[in-house]
Short mmCIF file of C-alpha atoms in Angstrom, two decimals:
data_model
loop_
_atom_site.label_atom_id
_atom_site.label_comp_id
_atom_site.label_asym_id
_atom_site.label_seq_id
_atom_site.Cartn_x
_atom_site.Cartn_y
_atom_site.Cartn_z
CA MET A 1 0.02 0.02 -0.30
CA ALA A 2 1.09 3.61 -1.01
CA SER A 3 0.35 4.26 2.72
CA GLU A 4 3.39 1.89 4.32
CA LYS A 5 5.66 3.09 2.31
CA LYS A 6 8.17 6.51 2.86
CA CYS A 7 7.08 9.52 1.36
CA PHE A 8 7.99 13.23 0.38
CA THR A 9 5.16 15.23 2.99
CA PHE A 10 4.68 18.94 1.97
CA THR A 11 3.05 21.03 4.52
CA TRP A 12 1.63 24.69 3.98
CA GLU A 13 0.87 27.46 6.12
CA LEU A 14 -0.94 29.98 4.90
CA GLU A 15 -0.81 33.13 7.58
CA ASN A 16 -3.29 36.07 7.40
CA ILE A 17 -5.72 33.79 5.17
CA ASN A 18 -8.47 35.93 5.65
CA TYR A 19 -6.85 38.64 3.66
CA CYS A 20 -6.29 36.92 0.56
CA VAL A 21 -7.43 38.36 -1.82
CA LEU A 22 -8.60 36.00 -5.01
CA LYS A 23 -11.58 36.10 -7.49
CA LYS A 24 -13.55 32.76 -8.02
CA GLY A 25 -11.07 30.58 -10.47
CA THR A 26 -7.84 32.40 -9.49
CA ASN A 27 -5.18 30.50 -7.07
CA ILE A 28 -2.71 31.35 -4.67
CA LYS A 29 0.19 29.01 -4.91
CA SER A 30 2.76 27.72 -2.57
CA PRO A 31 6.75 27.59 -2.92
CA ALA A 32 8.03 25.36 -5.23
CA PHE A 33 9.40 22.52 -4.19
CA VAL A 34 11.59 19.71 -5.40
CA VAL A 35 11.41 16.08 -4.56
CA ASP A 36 14.54 14.36 -5.38
CA SER A 37 13.40 10.90 -5.13
CA ILE A 38 11.37 10.96 -8.50
CA ASP A 39 13.44 12.47 -10.74
CA GLU A 40 14.05 15.62 -9.47
CA THR A 41 10.53 16.83 -10.31
CA LYS A 42 9.57 19.96 -9.33
CA TRP A 43 5.77 21.12 -7.90
CA TYR A 44 3.78 23.24 -6.02
CA LEU A 45 0.16 23.50 -4.51
CA GLY A 46 -2.63 25.59 -5.78
CA LEU A 47 -5.66 26.98 -3.51
CA TYR A 48 -8.57 27.90 -4.76
CA LEU A 49 -10.20 29.99 -1.75
CA ARG A 50 -12.91 31.59 -3.70
CA GLY A 51 -13.41 28.31 -5.35
CA ARG A 52 -12.25 27.30 -9.05
CA GLN A 53 -15.77 26.58 -10.35
CA ASP A 54 -18.39 26.72 -7.29
CA GLY A 55 -17.71 29.72 -5.46
CA ASN A 56 -19.36 27.60 -2.17
CA PHE A 57 -16.22 25.37 -2.22
CA ILE A 58 -12.55 25.75 -1.84
CA GLY A 59 -10.62 23.84 -4.96
CA PHE A 60 -7.12 22.06 -3.58
CA TYR A 61 -4.44 21.10 -6.68
CA LEU A 62 -1.13 19.50 -6.94
CA TYR A 63 0.61 20.43 -9.68
CA ARG A 64 3.74 19.64 -11.36
CA ASP A 65 5.94 22.61 -12.51
CA ALA A 66 6.63 23.83 -16.11
CA ASP A 67 10.52 23.54 -15.28
CA SER A 68 10.13 20.50 -13.82
CA LYS A 69 13.03 18.07 -14.48
CA GLY A 70 11.95 14.21 -15.40
CA ALA A 71 9.87 12.59 -17.93
CA ILE A 72 7.45 14.25 -19.91
CA GLN A 73 5.14 12.46 -17.51
CA VAL A 74 5.60 11.37 -14.09
CA GLU A 75 3.18 8.89 -12.12
CA VAL A 76 2.80 9.31 -8.75
CA TYR A 77 0.32 8.83 -5.51
CA TYR A 78 -0.84 11.41 -3.68
CA GLU A 79 -2.52 12.88 -0.50
CA LEU A 80 -4.08 16.14 -0.08
CA ALA A 81 -5.49 17.47 3.39
CA PHE A 82 -6.50 20.11 5.64
CA ILE A 83 -4.51 19.69 9.16
CA ALA A 84 -5.66 21.42 12.78
CA GLU A 85 -3.24 22.81 14.93
CA ASP A 86 -2.69 19.52 17.25
CA GLY A 87 -1.39 17.71 13.76
CA SER A 88 -4.92 15.87 13.11
CA VAL A 89 -6.67 15.57 9.79
CA LEU A 90 -9.59 17.92 9.31
CA LYS A 91 -10.47 17.59 5.43
CA SER A 92 -8.99 14.79 3.41
CA TYR A 93 -9.84 12.39 0.10
CA ASP A 94 -8.58 8.90 -0.30
CA LYS A 95 -5.04 8.69 -2.07
CA SER A 96 -4.86 9.19 -5.92
CA LYS A 97 -3.18 8.39 -8.77
CA PHE A 98 -2.55 10.27 -11.35
CA ASN A 99 -0.04 10.66 -14.33
CA PHE A 100 1.34 14.30 -14.43
CA PRO A 101 2.42 16.17 -17.47
CA LYS A 102 4.88 19.51 -16.86
CA ASN A 103 2.45 22.42 -16.38
CA HIS A 104 -0.40 20.42 -15.48
CA GLY A 105 -2.16 19.57 -12.39
CA SER A 106 -4.57 17.15 -10.30
CA GLY A 107 -6.75 17.63 -7.55
CA PHE A 108 -10.50 18.70 -5.85
CA PRO A 109 -12.72 21.85 -7.32
CA GLU A 110 -15.03 20.74 -4.36
CA PHE A 111 -12.27 20.21 -1.46
CA VAL A 112 -14.17 21.68 1.68
CA LYS A 113 -17.21 24.26 2.14
CA ARG A 114 -15.93 27.54 1.97
CA ASN A 115 -18.82 28.24 4.93
CA ASP A 116 -17.16 25.08 7.31
CA VAL A 117 -13.55 26.66 7.05
CA PHE A 118 -14.26 30.03 7.04
CA ILE A 119 -17.40 30.40 9.13
CA SER A 120 -18.91 27.53 10.94
CA LYS A 121 -15.37 25.41 11.54
CA ARG A 122 -13.41 28.50 11.79
CA ALA A 123 -12.13 27.64 15.28
CA ALA A 124 -10.41 24.09 13.76
CA PHE A 125 -9.53 25.03 10.32
CA LEU A 126 -8.25 28.73 10.77
CA PRO A 127 -6.04 29.02 14.56
CA ARG A 128 -4.78 32.45 14.22
CA ASP A 129 -6.23 33.21 10.85
CA THR A 130 -3.55 30.64 9.23
CA LEU A 131 -4.69 27.64 7.27
CA THR A 132 -2.65 24.67 7.35
CA ALA A 133 -2.13 22.44 4.00
CA ARG A 134 -0.59 19.09 3.66
CA CYS A 135 0.34 17.00 0.40
CA ARG A 136 1.82 13.82 0.73
CA ILE A 137 3.20 12.03 -2.55
CA TRP A 138 4.53 8.12 -3.23
CA LYS A 139 6.10 6.78 -5.58
CA SER A 140 3.70 4.81 -7.63
CA VAL A 141 6.72 2.05 -8.62
CA GLY A 142 9.02 1.34 -5.82
CA GLN A 143 9.82 3.09 -3.11
CA MET A 144 11.79 6.69 -1.75
CA SER A 145 14.83 5.76 -0.20
CA GLU A 146 14.27 8.12 2.42
CA GLY A 147 11.48 9.82 4.23
CA VAL A 148 11.37 13.73 3.61
CA ARG A 149 9.41 16.64 5.47
CA CYS A 150 9.20 19.73 4.04
CA PHE A 151 7.72 23.06 5.62
CA ALA A 152 6.81 26.15 4.24
CA ARG A 153 5.15 29.67 4.72
CA THR A 154 2.91 32.28 2.73
CA ARG A 155 2.19 35.35 4.65
CA ILE A 156 -0.29 37.81 3.69
CA GLY A 157 0.43 41.16 5.03
CA VAL A 158 -2.20 43.74 6.39
CA GLN A 159 -2.04 47.23 6.99
CA LYS A 160 -3.67 48.76 9.55
CA ARG A 161 -5.58 52.42 10.13
CA THR A 162 -7.33 53.39 13.51
CA PHE A 163 -8.87 56.74 13.66
CA LEU A 164 -11.06 58.60 16.26
CA TRP A 165 -14.25 60.27 13.93
CA ASN A 166 -16.22 62.56 15.93
CA VAL A 167 -19.75 63.70 14.72
CA LYS A 168 -20.88 66.93 16.63
CA ASN A 169 -24.14 68.20 16.81
CA PHE A 170 -25.40 64.41 16.43
CA SER A 171 -29.27 65.21 17.34
CA THR A 172 -29.75 67.83 14.84
CA LEU A 173 -28.54 65.95 11.77
CA GLU A 174 -31.17 65.50 9.38
CA SER A 175 -32.07 62.50 6.97
CA GLU A 176 -30.41 62.07 4.31
CA LYS A 177 -27.55 64.29 4.91
CA LYS A 178 -24.14 63.25 4.46
CA CYS A 179 -21.56 63.09 7.06
CA SER A 180 -18.44 62.91 5.22
CA TYR A 181 -14.59 61.26 6.46
CA LYS A 182 -11.90 60.37 4.13
CA ILE A 183 -9.15 57.76 4.89
CA LYS A 184 -5.82 58.79 3.16
CA SER A 185 -2.61 56.93 2.67
CA ILE A 186 0.16 57.76 5.25
CA GLU A 187 3.08 57.18 2.02
CA THR A 188 1.24 59.74 -0.77
CA ASP A 189 -0.86 61.14 0.97
CA ALA A 190 -3.64 60.14 -1.80
CA SER A 191 -7.14 58.75 -0.79
CA LEU A 192 -7.94 55.40 -0.14
CA LEU A 193 -11.38 55.40 1.36
CA SER A 194 -14.15 57.70 1.71
CA VAL A 195 -16.98 56.73 4.61
CA ASP A 196 -20.31 58.85 4.48
CA LEU A 197 -22.46 58.72 7.60
CA SER A 198 -26.19 59.42 6.85
CA LEU A 199 -29.53 58.85 8.36
CA THR A 200 -32.57 56.81 6.69
CA GLY A 201 -35.90 55.67 7.69
CA GLY A 202 -36.69 52.17 9.14
CA PHE A 203 -39.46 50.40 11.00
CA SER A 204 -41.73 52.23 13.71
CA SER A 205 -39.97 55.72 12.58
CA GLU A 206 -36.25 54.43 13.99
CA GLU A 207 -33.97 56.37 12.04
CA ILE A 208 -31.28 54.30 10.70
CA ILE A 209 -27.39 55.06 10.84
CA ARG A 210 -25.92 54.10 7.80
CA PHE A 211 -21.86 54.05 6.44
CA GLU A 212 -21.51 54.24 3.11
CA LEU A 213 -18.22 53.10 1.50
CA SER A 214 -16.68 54.51 -1.65
CA LEU A 215 -13.03 53.10 -2.85
CA GLN A 216 -10.63 55.50 -4.12
CA ASP A 217 -7.45 53.14 -4.31
CA LYS A 218 -7.76 50.23 -7.03
CA THR A 219 -5.62 47.92 -4.84
CA LYS A 220 -7.12 47.79 -2.17
CA THR A 221 -9.56 45.57 -3.12
CA PHE A 222 -10.47 43.89 0.79
CA PHE A 223 -10.70 45.05 4.41
CA THR A 224 -12.19 44.54 7.29
CA VAL A 225 -13.53 47.03 9.55
CA GLN A 226 -13.93 47.12 13.60
CA LEU A 227 -15.63 49.74 14.44
CA TYR A 228 -16.46 50.99 18.61
CA LEU A 229 -18.66 53.91 19.71
CA LEU A 230 -16.70 55.97 22.61
CA ASN A 231 -19.06 56.19 25.88
CA ALA A 232 -18.59 59.13 28.01
CA SER A 233 -16.11 57.48 30.17
CA GLY A 234 -13.82 57.15 27.34
CA ASN A 235 -14.72 53.57 26.89
CA ARG A 236 -15.02 51.50 24.08
CA VAL A 237 -18.52 49.67 22.78
CA GLN A 238 -17.91 47.70 20.07
CA CYS A 239 -20.24 47.89 17.32
CA ASN A 240 -19.71 46.09 14.67
CA HIS A 241 -17.29 43.79 12.97
CA GLU A 242 -17.39 44.31 9.01
CA GLU A 243 -15.66 42.52 5.96
CA PHE A 244 -15.87 44.22 2.64
CA TRP A 245 -14.66 42.68 -0.79
CA PHE A 246 -14.69 45.27 -3.68
CA ASP A 247 -14.63 42.99 -6.49
CA ASP A 248 -15.75 46.24 -8.41
CA VAL A 249 -14.11 49.54 -6.95
CA SER A 250 -16.74 51.44 -8.89
CA LYS A 251 -19.69 50.16 -6.49
CA SER A 252 -20.04 51.42 -3.15
CA LYS A 253 -21.08 49.69 -0.07
CA GLU A 254 -22.78 50.03 3.00
CA PHE A 255 -23.45 48.79 6.23
CA LYS A 256 -25.90 49.31 9.27
CA PHE A 257 -24.79 50.97 12.65
CA PHE A 258 -25.90 48.86 15.18
CA PHE A 259 -27.63 51.79 17.12
CA THR A 260 -29.99 53.76 15.66
CA LYS A 261 -30.40 57.52 16.34
CA SER A 262 -33.39 57.34 18.96
CA LYS A 263 -31.64 54.62 20.92
CA LEU A 264 -28.56 57.13 20.76
CA ILE A 265 -30.48 59.91 22.21
CA GLU A 266 -32.41 57.97 24.51
CA MET A 267 -29.22 57.21 26.39
CA LYS A 268 -27.50 60.92 25.11
CA SER A 269 -25.63 60.95 29.09
CA LEU A 270 -23.67 58.52 28.09
CA TYR A 271 -23.28 58.15 24.23
CA LEU A 272 -23.65 61.90 23.25
CA PRO A 273 -21.73 63.81 25.83
CA ASP A 274 -22.00 67.46 24.26
CA ASP A 275 -24.08 65.90 21.60
CA ILE A 276 -20.92 64.69 20.06
CA LEU A 277 -21.10 61.03 18.10
CA SER A 278 -17.49 59.44 19.00
CA LEU A 279 -16.38 56.66 16.18
CA HIS A 280 -13.47 54.66 17.02
CA TRP A 281 -12.28 52.79 13.81
CA GLU A 282 -10.16 50.14 12.84
CA TRP A 283 -9.34 49.24 9.09
CA ALA A 284 -7.39 46.23 7.93
CA PHE A 285 -6.47 46.34 4.25
CA SER A 286 -5.19 43.56 2.59
CA LYS A 287 -1.41 44.29 0.68
CA GLY A 288 -1.02 40.74 -0.92
CA VAL A 289 1.68 37.88 -0.71
CA ILE A 290 4.63 39.99 1.02
CA SER A 291 6.56 36.10 2.11
CA ASN A 292 6.71 32.83 0.46
CA GLU A 293 9.47 30.62 1.27
CA ILE A 294 10.47 26.94 2.33
CA GLU A 295 11.36 27.21 5.80
CA ASP A 296 12.78 23.77 7.00
CA VAL A 297 13.56 20.46 5.44
CA GLN A 298 13.78 17.38 7.14
CA TYR A 299 15.39 14.11 6.18
CA SER A 300 14.03 10.35 7.50
CA CYS A 301 14.75 9.84 10.82
CA ALA A 302 15.75 6.72 13.00
CA SER A 303 13.61 3.83 12.65
CA SER A 304 13.01 3.56 15.93
CA ASP A 305 11.97 7.03 15.96
CA CYS A 306 9.94 7.01 12.58
CA LYS A 307 7.85 4.54 13.99
CA SER A 308 6.95 6.01 17.22
CA SER A 309 6.57 9.28 14.75
CA ASN A 310 3.87 7.55 12.86
CA ASN A 311 2.47 6.01 15.76
CA GLU A 312 1.76 9.66 17.14
CA ASN A 313 0.52 10.71 13.52
CA LEU A 314 -2.42 8.15 13.46
CA ILE A 315 -3.00 8.81 17.22
CA ASN A 316 -3.35 12.33 15.99
CA GLN A 317 -5.71 11.79 13.25
CA LYS A 318 -8.11 9.85 15.22
CA MET A 319 -8.44 12.88 17.51
CA MET A 320 -11.11 15.57 17.71
CA PRO A 321 -10.54 18.75 17.36
CA LEU A 322 -11.04 20.54 21.27
CA SER A 323 -13.65 22.99 19.22
CA TYR A 324 -15.83 19.79 18.71
CA SER A 325 -16.07 18.44 21.71
CA LEU A 326 -16.30 22.05 23.17
CA ASN A 327 -19.32 22.53 21.85
CA ASP A 328 -21.19 19.50 22.32
CA ASN A 329 -20.39 20.11 26.16
CA LEU A 330 -21.71 23.84 25.99
CA LYS A 331 -25.02 22.59 24.18
CA SER A 332 -25.25 19.89 27.45
CA LEU A 333 -25.13 22.93 29.97
CA TYR A 334 -27.47 25.00 27.88
CA ASP A 335 -29.74 21.83 27.54
CA GLU A 336 -29.69 21.50 31.39
CA ASN A 337 -29.88 25.34 32.03
CA PHE A 338 -26.76 24.48 34.04
CA LEU A 339 -25.76 27.82 35.99
CA CYS A 340 -27.53 30.45 33.33
CA ASP A 341 -27.63 34.19 34.06
CA VAL A 342 -29.57 35.72 31.51
CA LYS A 343 -33.31 35.08 30.44
CA LEU A 344 -34.21 35.58 26.65
CA LYS A 345 -38.32 36.17 26.50
CA THR A 346 -40.44 36.40 23.70
CA SER A 347 -44.32 37.14 24.29
CA THR A 348 -44.78 33.26 24.64
CA SER A 349 -41.68 31.41 26.07
CA ILE A 350 -38.40 32.16 28.47
CA PHE A 351 -34.88 30.47 26.77
CA PRO A 352 -32.66 30.61 30.38
CA ALA A 353 -29.26 31.15 28.76
CA HIS A 354 -25.19 32.44 29.59
CA LYS A 355 -24.36 36.09 29.44
CA ILE A 356 -20.28 34.78 28.57
CA ILE A 357 -21.49 32.68 25.62
CA LEU A 358 -23.69 35.55 24.28
CA SER A 359 -21.34 37.65 24.73
CA ALA A 360 -18.80 35.84 22.85
CA SER A 361 -20.86 35.52 20.07
CA SER A 362 -22.67 38.70 19.23
CA SER A 363 -20.94 42.19 20.19
CA VAL A 364 -24.71 43.39 20.59
CA PHE A 365 -25.03 41.21 23.67
CA LYS A 366 -21.76 42.07 24.81
CA ALA A 367 -22.60 46.31 24.73
CA MET A 368 -25.96 45.32 26.64
CA PHE A 369 -23.94 43.11 29.13
CA SER A 370 -20.83 45.25 29.72
CA ASN A 371 -22.24 49.10 30.39
CA ASP A 372 -25.43 50.74 31.48
CA MET A 373 -28.12 49.46 29.81
CA LYS A 374 -31.19 47.90 31.22
CA GLU A 375 -30.67 44.45 30.09
CA ASN A 376 -27.14 44.24 32.45
CA GLY A 377 -29.10 44.78 35.77
CA SER A 378 -32.17 42.64 35.18
CA ASN A 379 -30.58 39.71 33.74
CA CYS A 380 -33.58 39.73 31.57
CA VAL A 381 -33.59 40.72 27.42
CA ASP A 382 -37.01 41.22 26.16
CA ILE A 383 -36.67 40.21 22.39
CA GLU A 384 -40.74 40.69 20.89
CA ASP A 385 -39.89 40.78 17.18
CA LEU A 386 -38.61 37.24 16.97
CA SER A 387 -40.48 33.97 16.95
CA ASP A 388 -39.66 30.88 19.90
CA ASP A 389 -37.90 29.03 16.79
CA THR A 390 -35.70 31.45 15.47
CA ILE A 391 -34.53 32.28 19.01
CA ASN A 392 -34.41 28.71 19.66
CA ARG A 393 -31.82 28.01 16.26
CA MET A 394 -29.85 31.38 17.03
CA LEU A 395 -29.35 29.94 20.27
CA LEU A 396 -28.26 26.32 18.85
CA PHE A 397 -25.69 28.40 16.65
CA MET A 398 -24.40 30.02 19.23
CA TYR A 399 -23.49 27.09 21.54
CA THR A 400 -22.71 25.12 19.04
CA THR A 401 -21.87 26.45 15.41
CA ARG A 402 -24.48 24.34 13.91
CA VAL A 403 -27.92 25.23 11.50
CA GLU A 404 -30.11 22.75 11.29
CA ASP A 405 -32.83 22.28 8.75
CA LEU A 406 -32.98 25.69 7.11
CA THR A 407 -35.86 26.65 4.91
CA TRP A 408 -36.49 29.57 3.42
CA GLU A 409 -38.57 31.24 5.99
CA ARG A 410 -36.13 30.19 8.88
CA ALA A 411 -32.74 31.82 6.86
CA SER A 412 -34.87 35.10 6.07
CA HIS A 413 -36.11 35.41 9.85
CA LEU A 414 -32.84 33.63 11.47
CA TYR A 415 -30.77 36.57 9.03
CA ALA A 416 -32.71 39.30 10.52
CA ALA A 417 -32.21 38.13 13.93
CA SER A 418 -28.40 37.27 13.66
CA ASP A 419 -28.01 41.06 11.23
CA LYS A 420 -29.93 42.79 14.97
CA TYR A 421 -27.34 41.22 17.21
CA ALA A 422 -24.37 41.31 15.38
CA ILE A 423 -23.90 37.32 14.89
CA LEU A 424 -22.04 37.38 11.87
CA SER A 425 -21.02 34.15 10.82
CA LEU A 426 -24.80 33.36 11.13
CA LYS A 427 -25.63 35.90 9.08
CA ASP A 428 -22.87 34.82 6.05
CA ILE A 429 -24.60 31.10 6.72
CA CYS A 430 -28.18 32.84 5.74
CA SER A 431 -27.08 35.06 3.14
CA SER A 432 -25.32 32.10 1.49
CA TYR A 433 -28.62 29.90 1.85
CA LEU A 434 -30.21 33.39 0.01
CA LYS A 435 -27.95 33.81 -2.52
CA ASN A 436 -28.42 30.24 -3.50
CA ASN A 437 -32.37 29.71 -3.10
CA LEU A 438 -33.34 32.66 -5.29
CA SER A 439 -36.56 32.48 -7.46
CA PRO A 440 -38.63 34.66 -9.22
CA SER A 441 -41.24 34.73 -6.53
CA LYS A 442 -38.55 35.63 -3.59
CA ALA A 443 -36.38 37.70 -5.13
CA CYS A 444 -37.99 40.93 -4.49
CA GLU A 445 -38.38 39.99 -0.72
CA VAL A 446 -35.18 39.70 -0.75
CA LEU A 447 -33.98 42.53 -2.42
CA LEU A 448 -36.20 44.98 0.00
CA LEU A 449 -34.26 42.79 3.27
CA SER A 450 -30.78 43.14 1.95
CA ASP A 451 -31.62 47.08 1.60
CA PHE A 452 -33.15 47.17 4.85
CA HIS A 453 -30.18 45.41 6.40
CA ALA A 454 -27.66 47.30 4.06
CA ASP A 455 -26.26 44.01 2.65
CA SER A 456 -24.67 45.73 -0.33
CA ASP A 457 -23.17 41.62 -1.39
CA LEU A 458 -26.43 40.11 -0.77
CA LYS A 459 -28.43 42.88 -2.48
CA CYS A 460 -25.62 43.02 -5.80
CA ALA A 461 -26.41 39.15 -5.77
CA VAL A 462 -30.30 39.90 -5.79
CA GLN A 463 -29.81 42.72 -8.36
CA ASP A 464 -27.97 40.71 -10.68
CA TYR A 465 -30.19 37.81 -10.42
CA ILE A 466 -33.10 40.13 -11.46
CA LEU A 467 -31.67 41.55 -13.99
CA LYS A 468 -30.86 38.28 -15.71
CA HIS A 469 -34.76 36.61 -15.34
CA GLY A 470 -36.44 39.73 -15.24
CA LYS A 471 -39.61 38.27 -17.39
CA GLN A 472 -39.90 35.48 -15.01
CA ILE A 473 -40.13 37.85 -12.08
CA ASN A 474 -43.57 37.81 -10.39
CA SER A 475 -45.37 40.71 -11.64
CA ASP A 476 -47.38 41.27 -8.70
CA GLU A 477 -44.15 41.15 -6.39
CA TRP A 478 -42.66 43.74 -8.89
CA LYS A 479 -45.89 46.33 -8.14
CA LEU A 480 -45.29 45.81 -4.84
CA LEU A 481 -42.14 47.12 -4.41
CA MET A 482 -42.47 49.92 -6.72
CA GLU A 483 -45.11 50.91 -4.30
CA THR A 484 -42.97 50.27 -1.30
CA ASN A 485 -39.62 51.50 -2.33
CA ALA A 486 -39.55 53.35 -5.62
CA LYS A 487 -36.42 54.37 -5.21
CA LEU A 488 -35.01 50.81 -4.70
CA ALA A 489 -36.91 49.71 -7.60
CA ALA A 490 -35.64 52.40 -9.86
CA GLU A 491 -32.10 51.83 -9.14
CA THR A 492 -32.47 48.09 -9.76
CA VAL A 493 -33.68 48.68 -13.21
CA CYS A 494 -30.95 51.24 -13.77
CA LEU A 495 -28.13 48.58 -13.77
CA GLN A 496 -29.36 46.94 -16.96
CA PHE A 497 -28.00 50.34 -18.71
CA LYS A 498 -24.44 50.69 -17.14
#
């Protein structure tokens, strides 16, 4: 069996992977490595982090380099895997046999669901935002003279900006009037990005605070934002964590602030001293690959050591990642109502929970329990706008990172709930479900939903769908959209002329 033979093992770590700027169909390449025992052939790995064909999956390939030595075609066994921090295998396929020509690769376009790696099982796959990929190669005929372990690292650079934006006379700010802030490059003084704050009407006459982002530097296509509100004591209250991918820099992005205008004014002594809204911003821009190199190569050890090492690897591969067992334990605490210190109260039910778990999953709950808000003193959170089923599923995700039995209606309700409480990973899961299950009868509904929640990515996806399926869109739904939000309907129609 190939697994019993000596092999060449290539382990590749990708640091700051969340800032890797890739589009669907393009890959990030590992440093090239030479396998001396197989005719000094040259290889590299390729990862399609945003999908090779389907954006819902990560593609993983082994390539033979164009300037590789050796025969025109070289046949090998190979195995690709993603590895956990403890050395256990998180995802792999059975060993494959392939005859590699030069400048050709073989692998899996749907190696693992992107959602698993970046959202639902992120703690296991991406400790410290680092992905570890592994490739093992065996001769198809005969055996290598020695086992070799090669370690490589690719580092994505991150450029950070932090600033304080004081919006004066906030209580008198009028709807649709914009306040602007420009972020400039330290090196060139050129504008990187502009931020516009504005107020728009929402449900129950609540004025929603929106931020619109316009990119000027075309080299900065991906960035993240941490937004805090400074209270009267100068302490930070985390409000938003957002990620933005500018695949078209001509389009702006927008998001909704955690607090509404009325909520801030209601607590103005705490949040609006001297009628000033103080916003602390932390931006992180991707700089692309800044380091890509082989770090270490280890050759065969003594036979007794190798045996011990192999046994250790077998044990590691059977180990369950800590995060999985931890989630099960947390779920049991929730099921048993053990040491619960807060209650989520709907109009019909009460859900006991733990403040620390809610705070870890949601910046909104964290703000409730760490500041002078009524929920912190009463240990009870009234949630009358969400159904019992939605609350139950939201809590299930917060304790286990699992979402079960999603339907269109459940995904829509969970999307709204996760946006309200800033449970970003759950929001991403629901958004993906809505995108992947769009239909002519549901498109207008999702368009309104995405616009209300200032979700530019979901909004663009729905608008593209409507333009492609215009004749199939439900006419009654479109008429209702024009009656309730004529501006949004007109904006969507105008896109076909761009």
